JSON list of C-alpha atoms in Angstrom, two decimals:
[
{"chain": "A", "resi": 1035, "resn": "MET", "atom": "CA", "xyz": [35.33, 15.20, 8.33]},
{"chain": "A", "resi": 1036, "resn": "ALA", "atom": "CA", "xyz": [32.55, 17.56, 9.52]},
{"chain": "A", "resi": 1037, "resn": "ASP", "atom": "CA", "xyz": [29.44, 15.66, 10.85]},
{"chain": "A", "resi": 1038, "resn": "VAL", "atom": "CA", "xyz": [26.63, 14.10, 8.11]},
{"chain": "A", "resi": 1039, "resn": "ALA", "atom": "CA", "xyz": [22.99, 15.36, 8.98]},
{"chain": "A", "resi": 1040, "resn": "THR", "atom": "CA", "xyz": [19.85, 12.51, 9.52]},
{"chain": "A", "resi": 1041, "resn": "PRO", "atom": "CA", "xyz": [17.15, 12.52, 7.56]},
{"chain": "A", "resi": 1042, "resn": "GLU", "atom": "CA", "xyz": [15.10, 13.64, 10.69]},
{"chain": "A", "resi": 1043, "resn": "GLU", "atom": "CA", "xyz": [17.78, 16.76, 10.99]},
{"chain": "A", "resi": 1044, "resn": "ILE", "atom": "CA", "xyz": [17.28, 17.98, 7.66]},
{"chain": "A", "resi": 1045, "resn": "ASN", "atom": "CA", "xyz": [13.57, 17.14, 7.76]},
{"chain": "A", "resi": 1046, "resn": "ARG", "atom": "CA", "xyz": [12.99, 18.98, 11.52]},
{"chain": "A", "resi": 1047, "resn": "PHE", "atom": "CA", "xyz": [15.28, 21.96, 10.12]},
{"chain": "A", "resi": 1048, "resn": "TRP", "atom": "CA", "xyz": [13.56, 22.57, 7.05]},
{"chain": "A", "resi": 1049, "resn": "LEU", "atom": "CA", "xyz": [9.93, 21.93, 8.08]},
{"chain": "A", "resi": 1050, "resn": "ASP", "atom": "CA", "xyz": [10.00, 22.97, 11.53]},
{"chain": "A", "resi": 1051, "resn": "GLU", "atom": "CA", "xyz": [12.75, 25.53, 11.98]},
{"chain": "A", "resi": 1052, "resn": "VAL", "atom": "CA", "xyz": [12.82, 27.14, 8.77]},
{"chain": "A", "resi": 1053, "resn": "GLY", "atom": "CA", "xyz": [8.87, 26.38, 7.86]},
{"chain": "A", "resi": 1054, "resn": "GLU", "atom": "CA", "xyz": [6.84, 27.40, 5.20]},
{"chain": "A", "resi": 1055, "resn": "LYS", "atom": "CA", "xyz": [6.73, 31.25, 5.52]},
{"chain": "A", "resi": 1056, "resn": "GLY", "atom": "CA", "xyz": [11.09, 30.75, 4.70]},
{"chain": "A", "resi": 1057, "resn": "TRP", "atom": "CA", "xyz": [10.66, 28.33, 2.34]},
{"chain": "A", "resi": 1058, "resn": "TYR", "atom": "CA", "xyz": [10.80, 30.98, -0.51]},
{"chain": "A", "resi": 1059, "resn": "THR", "atom": "CA", "xyz": [11.94, 33.62, 1.13]},
{"chain": "A", "resi": 1060, "resn": "ARG", "atom": "CA", "xyz": [15.20, 34.92, 0.09]},
{"chain": "A", "resi": 1061, "resn": "SER", "atom": "CA", "xyz": [17.77, 35.47, 3.37]},
{"chain": "A", "resi": 1062, "resn": "ASP", "atom": "CA", "xyz": [21.44, 35.72, 3.79]},
{"chain": "A", "resi": 1063, "resn": "ALA", "atom": "CA", "xyz": [21.46, 34.22, 7.24]},
{"chain": "A", "resi": 1064, "resn": "LEU", "atom": "CA", "xyz": [19.36, 31.20, 6.10]},
{"chain": "A", "resi": 1065, "resn": "ASP", "atom": "CA", "xyz": [21.71, 30.47, 3.11]},
{"chain": "A", "resi": 1066, "resn": "GLU", "atom": "CA", "xyz": [24.39, 30.79, 5.67]},
{"chain": "A", "resi": 1067, "resn": "THR", "atom": "CA", "xyz": [22.68, 28.06, 8.07]},
{"chain": "A", "resi": 1068, "resn": "VAL", "atom": "CA", "xyz": [21.94, 25.73, 5.49]},
{"chain": "A", "resi": 1069, "resn": "ARG", "atom": "CA", "xyz": [25.57, 25.87, 3.74]},
{"chain": "A", "resi": 1070, "resn": "HIS", "atom": "CA", "xyz": [27.36, 25.77, 7.65]},
{"chain": "A", "resi": 1071, "resn": "ARG", "atom": "CA", "xyz": [24.74, 22.69, 8.64]},
{"chain": "A", "resi": 1072, "resn": "PHE", "atom": "CA", "xyz": [24.50, 21.12, 5.72]},
{"chain": "A", "resi": 1073, "resn": "GLN", "atom": "CA", "xyz": [26.99, 21.43, 3.12]},
{"chain": "A", "resi": 1074, "resn": "PRO", "atom": "CA", "xyz": [29.07, 18.10, 4.39]},
{"chain": "A", "resi": 1075, "resn": "THR", "atom": "CA", "xyz": [25.59, 15.91, 3.99]},
{"chain": "A", "resi": 1076, "resn": "TRP", "atom": "CA", "xyz": [24.99, 17.56, 0.65]},
{"chain": "A", "resi": 1077, "resn": "GLU", "atom": "CA", "xyz": [28.64, 16.39, -0.48]},
{"chain": "A", "resi": 1078, "resn": "ARG", "atom": "CA", "xyz": [27.86, 13.25, 0.36]},
{"chain": "A", "resi": 1079, "resn": "ALA", "atom": "CA", "xyz": [24.29, 13.36, -1.34]},
{"chain": "A", "resi": 1080, "resn": "ALA", "atom": "CA", "xyz": [25.40, 10.50, -3.83]},
{"chain": "A", "resi": 1081, "resn": "ASP", "atom": "CA", "xyz": [25.96, 8.16, -1.22]},
{"chain": "A", "resi": 1082, "resn": "LEU", "atom": "CA", "xyz": [23.11, 9.06, 1.61]},
{"chain": "A", "resi": 1083, "resn": "ALA", "atom": "CA", "xyz": [20.36, 9.74, -0.40]},
{"chain": "A", "resi": 1084, "resn": "PRO", "atom": "CA", "xyz": [19.26, 6.63, -2.24]},
{"chain": "A", "resi": 1085, "resn": "GLY", "atom": "CA", "xyz": [19.89, 4.74, 1.23]},
{"chain": "A", "resi": 1086, "resn": "TRP", "atom": "CA", "xyz": [17.14, 7.07, 2.71]},
{"chain": "A", "resi": 1087, "resn": "ALA", "atom": "CA", "xyz": [14.48, 6.82, -0.21]},
{"chain": "A", "resi": 1088, "resn": "ALA", "atom": "CA", "xyz": [12.84, 3.80, 1.08]},
{"chain": "A", "resi": 1089, "resn": "THR", "atom": "CA", "xyz": [11.11, 5.44, 4.10]},
{"chain": "A", "resi": 1090, "resn": "PRO", "atom": "CA", "xyz": [8.64, 8.23, 3.27]},
{"chain": "A", "resi": 1091, "resn": "GLN", "atom": "CA", "xyz": [10.55, 10.71, 5.73]},
{"chain": "A", "resi": 1092, "resn": "GLY", "atom": "CA", "xyz": [13.83, 9.78, 4.66]},
{"chain": "A", "resi": 1093, "resn": "MET", "atom": "CA", "xyz": [12.80, 10.32, 1.06]},
{"chain": "A", "resi": 1094, "resn": "LEU", "atom": "CA", "xyz": [11.52, 13.29, 1.54]},
{"chain": "A", "resi": 1095, "resn": "ALA", "atom": "CA", "xyz": [15.37, 14.19, 3.66]},
{"chain": "A", "resi": 1096, "resn": "GLY", "atom": "CA", "xyz": [17.06, 13.29, 0.29]},
{"chain": "A", "resi": 1097, "resn": "LEU", "atom": "CA", "xyz": [14.71, 15.58, -2.01]},
{"chain": "A", "resi": 1098, "resn": "ILE", "atom": "CA", "xyz": [15.37, 18.59, 0.51]},
{"chain": "A", "resi": 1099, "resn": "LEU", "atom": "CA", "xyz": [18.71, 17.66, 0.45]},
{"chain": "A", "resi": 1100, "resn": "THR", "atom": "CA", "xyz": [19.59, 17.64, -3.07]},
{"chain": "A", "resi": 1101, "resn": "ASP", "atom": "CA", "xyz": [16.84, 20.15, -4.68]},
{"chain": "A", "resi": 1102, "resn": "GLN", "atom": "CA", "xyz": [16.11, 22.38, -2.01]},
{"chain": "A", "resi": 1103, "resn": "PHE", "atom": "CA", "xyz": [19.36, 22.69, -0.04]},
{"chain": "A", "resi": 1104, "resn": "PRO", "atom": "CA", "xyz": [21.89, 23.61, -2.89]},
{"chain": "A", "resi": 1105, "resn": "ARG", "atom": "CA", "xyz": [19.55, 26.62, -4.35]},
{"chain": "A", "resi": 1106, "resn": "ASN", "atom": "CA", "xyz": [20.26, 28.02, -0.86]},
{"chain": "A", "resi": 1107, "resn": "MET", "atom": "CA", "xyz": [23.79, 27.19, -0.08]},
{"chain": "A", "resi": 1108, "resn": "PHE", "atom": "CA", "xyz": [24.86, 28.04, -3.96]},
{"chain": "A", "resi": 1109, "resn": "ARG", "atom": "CA", "xyz": [22.72, 31.35, -4.91]},
{"chain": "A", "resi": 1110, "resn": "GLU", "atom": "CA", "xyz": [23.92, 32.68, -8.22]},
{"chain": "A", "resi": 1111, "resn": "ASP", "atom": "CA", "xyz": [26.16, 29.60, -8.77]},
{"chain": "A", "resi": 1112, "resn": "ALA", "atom": "CA", "xyz": [25.98, 26.65, -11.04]},
{"chain": "A", "resi": 1113, "resn": "ARG", "atom": "CA", "xyz": [26.75, 24.28, -7.76]},
{"chain": "A", "resi": 1114, "resn": "ALA", "atom": "CA", "xyz": [22.94, 25.04, -6.95]},
{"chain": "A", "resi": 1115, "resn": "PHE", "atom": "CA", "xyz": [21.87, 22.69, -10.08]},
{"chain": "A", "resi": 1116, "resn": "ALA", "atom": "CA", "xyz": [24.62, 20.57, -9.60]},
{"chain": "A", "resi": 1117, "resn": "THR", "atom": "CA", "xyz": [22.24, 17.44, -7.53]},
{"chain": "A", "resi": 1118, "resn": "ASP", "atom": "CA", "xyz": [19.00, 18.00, -9.71]},
{"chain": "A", "resi": 1119, "resn": "PRO", "atom": "CA", "xyz": [19.62, 14.75, -11.78]},
{"chain": "A", "resi": 1120, "resn": "LEU", "atom": "CA", "xyz": [19.77, 12.87, -8.56]},
{"chain": "A", "resi": 1121, "resn": "ALA", "atom": "CA", "xyz": [16.82, 14.56, -6.94]},
{"chain": "A", "resi": 1122, "resn": "ARG", "atom": "CA", "xyz": [14.81, 13.88, -10.09]},
{"chain": "A", "resi": 1123, "resn": "THR", "atom": "CA", "xyz": [15.62, 10.45, -9.97]},
{"chain": "A", "resi": 1124, "resn": "LEU", "atom": "CA", "xyz": [14.29, 10.28, -6.04]},
{"chain": "A", "resi": 1125, "resn": "ALA", "atom": "CA", "xyz": [11.31, 12.16, -7.25]},
{"chain": "A", "resi": 1126, "resn": "ARG", "atom": "CA", "xyz": [10.38, 9.60, -9.70]},
{"chain": "A", "resi": 1127, "resn": "ASN", "atom": "CA", "xyz": [11.22, 6.78, -7.63]},
{"chain": "A", "resi": 1128, "resn": "ALA", "atom": "CA", "xyz": [9.03, 7.98, -4.83]},
{"chain": "A", "resi": 1129, "resn": "VAL", "atom": "CA", "xyz": [6.05, 9.30, -7.36]},
{"chain": "A", "resi": 1130, "resn": "ASP", "atom": "CA", "xyz": [6.53, 5.68, -9.26]},
{"chain": "A", "resi": 1131, "resn": "SER", "atom": "CA", "xyz": [6.18, 3.61, -5.84]},
{"chain": "A", "resi": 1132, "resn": "GLY", "atom": "CA", "xyz": [3.36, 5.99, -4.40]},
{"chain": "A", "resi": 1133, "resn": "LEU", "atom": "CA", "xyz": [5.80, 6.56, -1.52]},
{"chain": "A", "resi": 1134, "resn": "HIS", "atom": "CA", "xyz": [4.94, 10.77, -2.19]},
{"chain": "A", "resi": 1135, "resn": "LEU", "atom": "CA", "xyz": [1.34, 9.87, -0.96]},
{"chain": "A", "resi": 1136, "resn": "HIS", "atom": "CA", "xyz": [2.59, 8.88, 2.53]},
{"chain": "A", "resi": 1137, "resn": "ILE", "atom": "CA", "xyz": [3.97, 12.74, 2.77]},
{"chain": "A", "resi": 1138, "resn": "ALA", "atom": "CA", "xyz": [1.32, 15.28, 4.17]},
{"chain": "A", "resi": 1139, "resn": "PRO", "atom": "CA", "xyz": [0.91, 18.65, 2.43]},
{"chain": "A", "resi": 1140, "resn": "PRO", "atom": "CA", "xyz": [2.52, 21.24, 2.47]},
{"chain": "A", "resi": 1141, "resn": "ALA", "atom": "CA", "xyz": [5.69, 19.04, 2.94]},
{"chain": "A", "resi": 1142, "resn": "ARG", "atom": "CA", "xyz": [5.17, 17.20, -0.08]},
{"chain": "A", "resi": 1143, "resn": "GLN", "atom": "CA", "xyz": [5.64, 19.66, -2.95]},
{"chain": "A", "resi": 1144, "resn": "PHE", "atom": "CA", "xyz": [9.39, 18.66, -1.86]},
{"chain": "A", "resi": 1145, "resn": "VAL", "atom": "CA", "xyz": [8.44, 15.57, -3.77]},
{"chain": "A", "resi": 1146, "resn": "TYR", "atom": "CA", "xyz": [7.23, 17.34, -6.78]},
{"chain": "A", "resi": 1147, "resn": "LEU", "atom": "CA", "xyz": [9.89, 20.11, -6.93]},
{"chain": "A", "resi": 1148, "resn": "PRO", "atom": "CA", "xyz": [12.66, 18.04, -8.74]},
{"chain": "A", "resi": 1149, "resn": "PHE", "atom": "CA", "xyz": [10.24, 18.21, -11.61]},
{"chain": "A", "resi": 1150, "resn": "GLU", "atom": "CA", "xyz": [9.19, 21.97, -11.52]},
{"chain": "A", "resi": 1151, "resn": "HIS", "atom": "CA", "xyz": [13.23, 22.68, -11.62]},
{"chain": "A", "resi": 1152, "resn": "SER", "atom": "CA", "xyz": [14.00, 20.69, -14.73]},
{"chain": "A", "resi": 1153, "resn": "GLU", "atom": "CA", "xyz": [14.76, 22.30, -17.54]},
{"chain": "A", "resi": 1154, "resn": "ASP", "atom": "CA", "xyz": [13.40, 19.20, -19.35]},
{"chain": "A", "resi": 1155, "resn": "LEU", "atom": "CA", "xyz": [9.48, 20.01, -20.88]},
{"chain": "A", "resi": 1156, "resn": "ALA", "atom": "CA", "xyz": [8.26, 16.33, -20.09]},
{"chain": "A", "resi": 1157, "resn": "ASP", "atom": "CA", "xyz": [9.32, 17.02, -16.66]},
{"chain": "A", "resi": 1158, "resn": "GLN", "atom": "CA", "xyz": [7.68, 20.11, -16.77]},
{"chain": "A", "resi": 1159, "resn": "GLN", "atom": "CA", "xyz": [4.24, 18.80, -17.29]},
{"chain": "A", "resi": 1160, "resn": "ARG", "atom": "CA", "xyz": [4.67, 15.93, -14.73]},
{"chain": "A", "resi": 1161, "resn": "ALA", "atom": "CA", "xyz": [5.10, 18.46, -12.45]},
{"chain": "A", "resi": 1162, "resn": "VAL", "atom": "CA", "xyz": [1.78, 20.36, -13.74]},
{"chain": "A", "resi": 1163, "resn": "ALA", "atom": "CA", "xyz": [-0.08, 17.09, -13.38]},
{"chain": "A", "resi": 1164, "resn": "LEU", "atom": "CA", "xyz": [1.25, 16.45, -10.11]},
{"chain": "A", "resi": 1165, "resn": "PHE", "atom": "CA", "xyz": [0.47, 19.68, -8.16]},
{"chain": "A", "resi": 1166, "resn": "ALA", "atom": "CA", "xyz": [-3.05, 19.50, -10.27]},
{"chain": "A", "resi": 1167, "resn": "GLU", "atom": "CA", "xyz": [-4.16, 16.37, -8.59]},
{"chain": "A", "resi": 1168, "resn": "PHE", "atom": "CA", "xyz": [-2.31, 16.38, -5.34]},
{"chain": "A", "resi": 1169, "resn": "LEU", "atom": "CA", "xyz": [-1.56, 19.94, -4.34]},
{"chain": "A", "resi": 1170, "resn": "PRO", "atom": "CA", "xyz": [-3.59, 22.12, -6.67]},
{"chain": "A", "resi": 1171, "resn": "GLY", "atom": "CA", "xyz": [-3.67, 26.29, -5.66]},
{"chain": "A", "resi": 1172, "resn": "GLU", "atom": "CA", "xyz": [-0.72, 28.05, -5.42]},
{"chain": "A", "resi": 1173, "resn": "ASN", "atom": "CA", "xyz": [1.91, 25.54, -6.68]},
{"chain": "A", "resi": 1174, "resn": "LEU", "atom": "CA", "xyz": [-0.07, 24.53, -9.55]},
{"chain": "A", "resi": 1175, "resn": "ARG", "atom": "CA", "xyz": [0.35, 28.14, -10.59]},
{"chain": "A", "resi": 1176, "resn": "HIS", "atom": "CA", "xyz": [3.98, 28.35, -10.13]},
{"chain": "A", "resi": 1177, "resn": "ALA", "atom": "CA", "xyz": [4.47, 25.03, -12.04]},
{"chain": "A", "resi": 1178, "resn": "GLU", "atom": "CA", "xyz": [2.60, 26.06, -14.99]},
{"chain": "A", "resi": 1179, "resn": "LEU", "atom": "CA", "xyz": [4.59, 29.37, -14.99]},
{"chain": "A", "resi": 1180, "resn": "HIS", "atom": "CA", "xyz": [7.74, 27.33, -14.75]},
{"chain": "A", "resi": 1181, "resn": "ARG", "atom": "CA", "xyz": [6.23, 24.99, -17.67]},
{"chain": "A", "resi": 1182, "resn": "ASP", "atom": "CA", "xyz": [5.34, 27.64, -19.88]},
{"chain": "A", "resi": 1183, "resn": "THR", "atom": "CA", "xyz": [8.81, 29.12, -19.30]},
{"chain": "A", "resi": 1184, "resn": "ILE", "atom": "CA", "xyz": [10.19, 25.91, -20.38]},
{"chain": "A", "resi": 1185, "resn": "ALA", "atom": "CA", "xyz": [8.32, 25.85, -23.19]},
{"chain": "A", "resi": 1186, "resn": "LYS", "atom": "CA", "xyz": [8.95, 29.16, -24.38]},
{"chain": "A", "resi": 1187, "resn": "PHE", "atom": "CA", "xyz": [12.77, 29.43, -23.92]},
{"chain": "A", "resi": 1188, "resn": "GLY", "atom": "CA", "xyz": [13.99, 25.47, -23.51]},
{"chain": "A", "resi": 1189, "resn": "ARG", "atom": "CA", "xyz": [15.49, 26.96, -20.45]},
{"chain": "A", "resi": 1190, "resn": "PHE", "atom": "CA", "xyz": [14.92, 29.15, -17.27]},
{"chain": "A", "resi": 1191, "resn": "PRO", "atom": "CA", "xyz": [16.82, 32.28, -18.22]},
{"chain": "A", "resi": 1192, "resn": "TRP", "atom": "CA", "xyz": [17.25, 33.15, -14.67]},
{"chain": "A", "resi": 1193, "resn": "ARG", "atom": "CA", "xyz": [20.01, 30.29, -14.50]},
{"chain": "A", "resi": 1194, "resn": "ASN", "atom": "CA", "xyz": [22.14, 31.76, -17.74]},
{"chain": "A", "resi": 1195, "resn": "ALA", "atom": "CA", "xyz": [24.59, 33.75, -15.60]},
{"chain": "A", "resi": 1196, "resn": "ALA", "atom": "CA", "xyz": [25.27, 31.15, -13.40]},
{"chain": "A", "resi": 1197, "resn": "LEU", "atom": "CA", "xyz": [25.76, 28.59, -15.73]},
{"chain": "A", "resi": 1198, "resn": "GLY", "atom": "CA", "xyz": [27.28, 30.62, -18.20]},
{"chain": "A", "resi": 1199, "resn": "ARG", "atom": "CA", "xyz": [24.88, 30.71, -20.64]},
{"chain": "A", "resi": 1200, "resn": "VAL", "atom": "CA", "xyz": [24.43, 33.23, -23.37]},
{"chain": "A", "resi": 1201, "resn": "PRO", "atom": "CA", "xyz": [21.27, 34.73, -23.33]},
{"chain": "A", "resi": 1202, "resn": "THR", "atom": "CA", "xyz": [18.87, 35.64, -25.92]},
{"chain": "A", "resi": 1203, "resn": "PRO", "atom": "CA", "xyz": [17.39, 38.95, -26.66]},
{"chain": "A", "resi": 1204, "resn": "ALA", "atom": "CA", "xyz": [14.23, 37.52, -25.23]},
{"chain": "A", "resi": 1205, "resn": "GLU", "atom": "CA", "xyz": [15.79, 36.48, -22.26]},
{"chain": "A", "resi": 1206, "resn": "ILE", "atom": "CA", "xyz": [17.55, 39.51, -21.87]},
{"chain": "A", "resi": 1207, "resn": "ARG", "atom": "CA", "xyz": [14.10, 41.23, -21.48]},
{"chain": "A", "resi": 1208, "resn": "VAL", "atom": "CA", "xyz": [12.95, 38.84, -19.06]},
{"chain": "A", "resi": 1209, "resn": "MET", "atom": "CA", "xyz": [15.52, 39.32, -16.82]},
{"chain": "A", "resi": 1210, "resn": "GLN", "atom": "CA", "xyz": [15.63, 43.28, -16.98]},
{"chain": "A", "resi": 1211, "resn": "ALA", "atom": "CA", "xyz": [11.71, 43.30, -16.59]},
{"chain": "A", "resi": 1212, "resn": "GLY", "atom": "CA", "xyz": [12.28, 41.28, -12.94]},
{"chain": "A", "resi": 1213, "resn": "GLY", "atom": "CA", "xyz": [12.91, 37.80, -14.07]},
{"chain": "A", "resi": 1214, "resn": "TYR", "atom": "CA", "xyz": [10.89, 35.19, -12.22]},
{"chain": "A", "resi": 1215, "resn": "GLY", "atom": "CA", "xyz": [9.45, 37.55, -9.94]},
{"chain": "A", "resi": 1216, "resn": "ALA", "atom": "CA", "xyz": [8.01, 39.98, -12.69]},
{"chain": "A", "resi": 1217, "resn": "LEU", "atom": "CA", "xyz": [6.18, 36.42, -14.37]},
{"chain": "A", "resi": 1218, "resn": "VAL", "atom": "CA", "xyz": [4.98, 35.77, -10.88]},
{"chain": "A", "resi": 1219, "resn": "SER", "atom": "CA", "xyz": [3.39, 39.43, -10.48]},
{"chain": "A", "resi": 1220, "resn": "GLY", "atom": "CA", "xyz": [2.07, 39.68, -13.64]},
{"chain": "A", "resi": 1221, "resn": "GLN", "atom": "CA", "xyz": [4.03, 42.43, -14.77]},
{"chain": "A", "resi": 1222, "resn": "LEU", "atom": "CA", "xyz": [5.54, 40.32, -17.53]},
{"chain": "A", "resi": 1223, "resn": "SER", "atom": "CA", "xyz": [3.80, 37.83, -19.43]},
{"chain": "A", "resi": 1224, "resn": "LEU", "atom": "CA", "xyz": [5.29, 35.30, -21.85]},
{"chain": "A", "resi": 1225, "resn": "ALA", "atom": "CA", "xyz": [3.15, 35.63, -24.55]},
{"chain": "A", "resi": 1226, "resn": "ASP", "atom": "CA", "xyz": [4.22, 39.43, -25.20]},
{"chain": "A", "resi": 1227, "resn": "LEU", "atom": "CA", "xyz": [7.93, 38.10, -25.64]}
]
């Protein structure tokens, strides 16, 4: 069996090796590195992450493992979202217990992202509220765009292909215009759909 990474190894890799500049930049090389180094750990996330969650650094590693890493390991694949429910449970526990306040920005965003990645409007509202209170600025802008997308469509159109969902005509227009990137750049407005 492949080695299982420790919370310290996960945090050191994501926060220090990859760092802010690499967190949201699409890179095949990074995706391959995450797969190679952390897929065996991700496959055991349901057993590992809850036990790590008693400490701030363990909780952060569990969230990175269950929410961020699958998005790198499995782009354009339904497995990218497979551990989202576990990530949301970890995030809820972290926020409800106040543990999230022991994670300094910018890493704290990884506690709130499971809510932003949810296709449930209540989770989206929670993401916006958390970012507004604790990490305003660009993070809040993205949380609002995600919330508005869920309010408009009830789901993220850019997940449809990976999840085998049939897109609506408005969702097709969003994707043809450039998907989430078009919303971020202002080339597309949800109000126009």
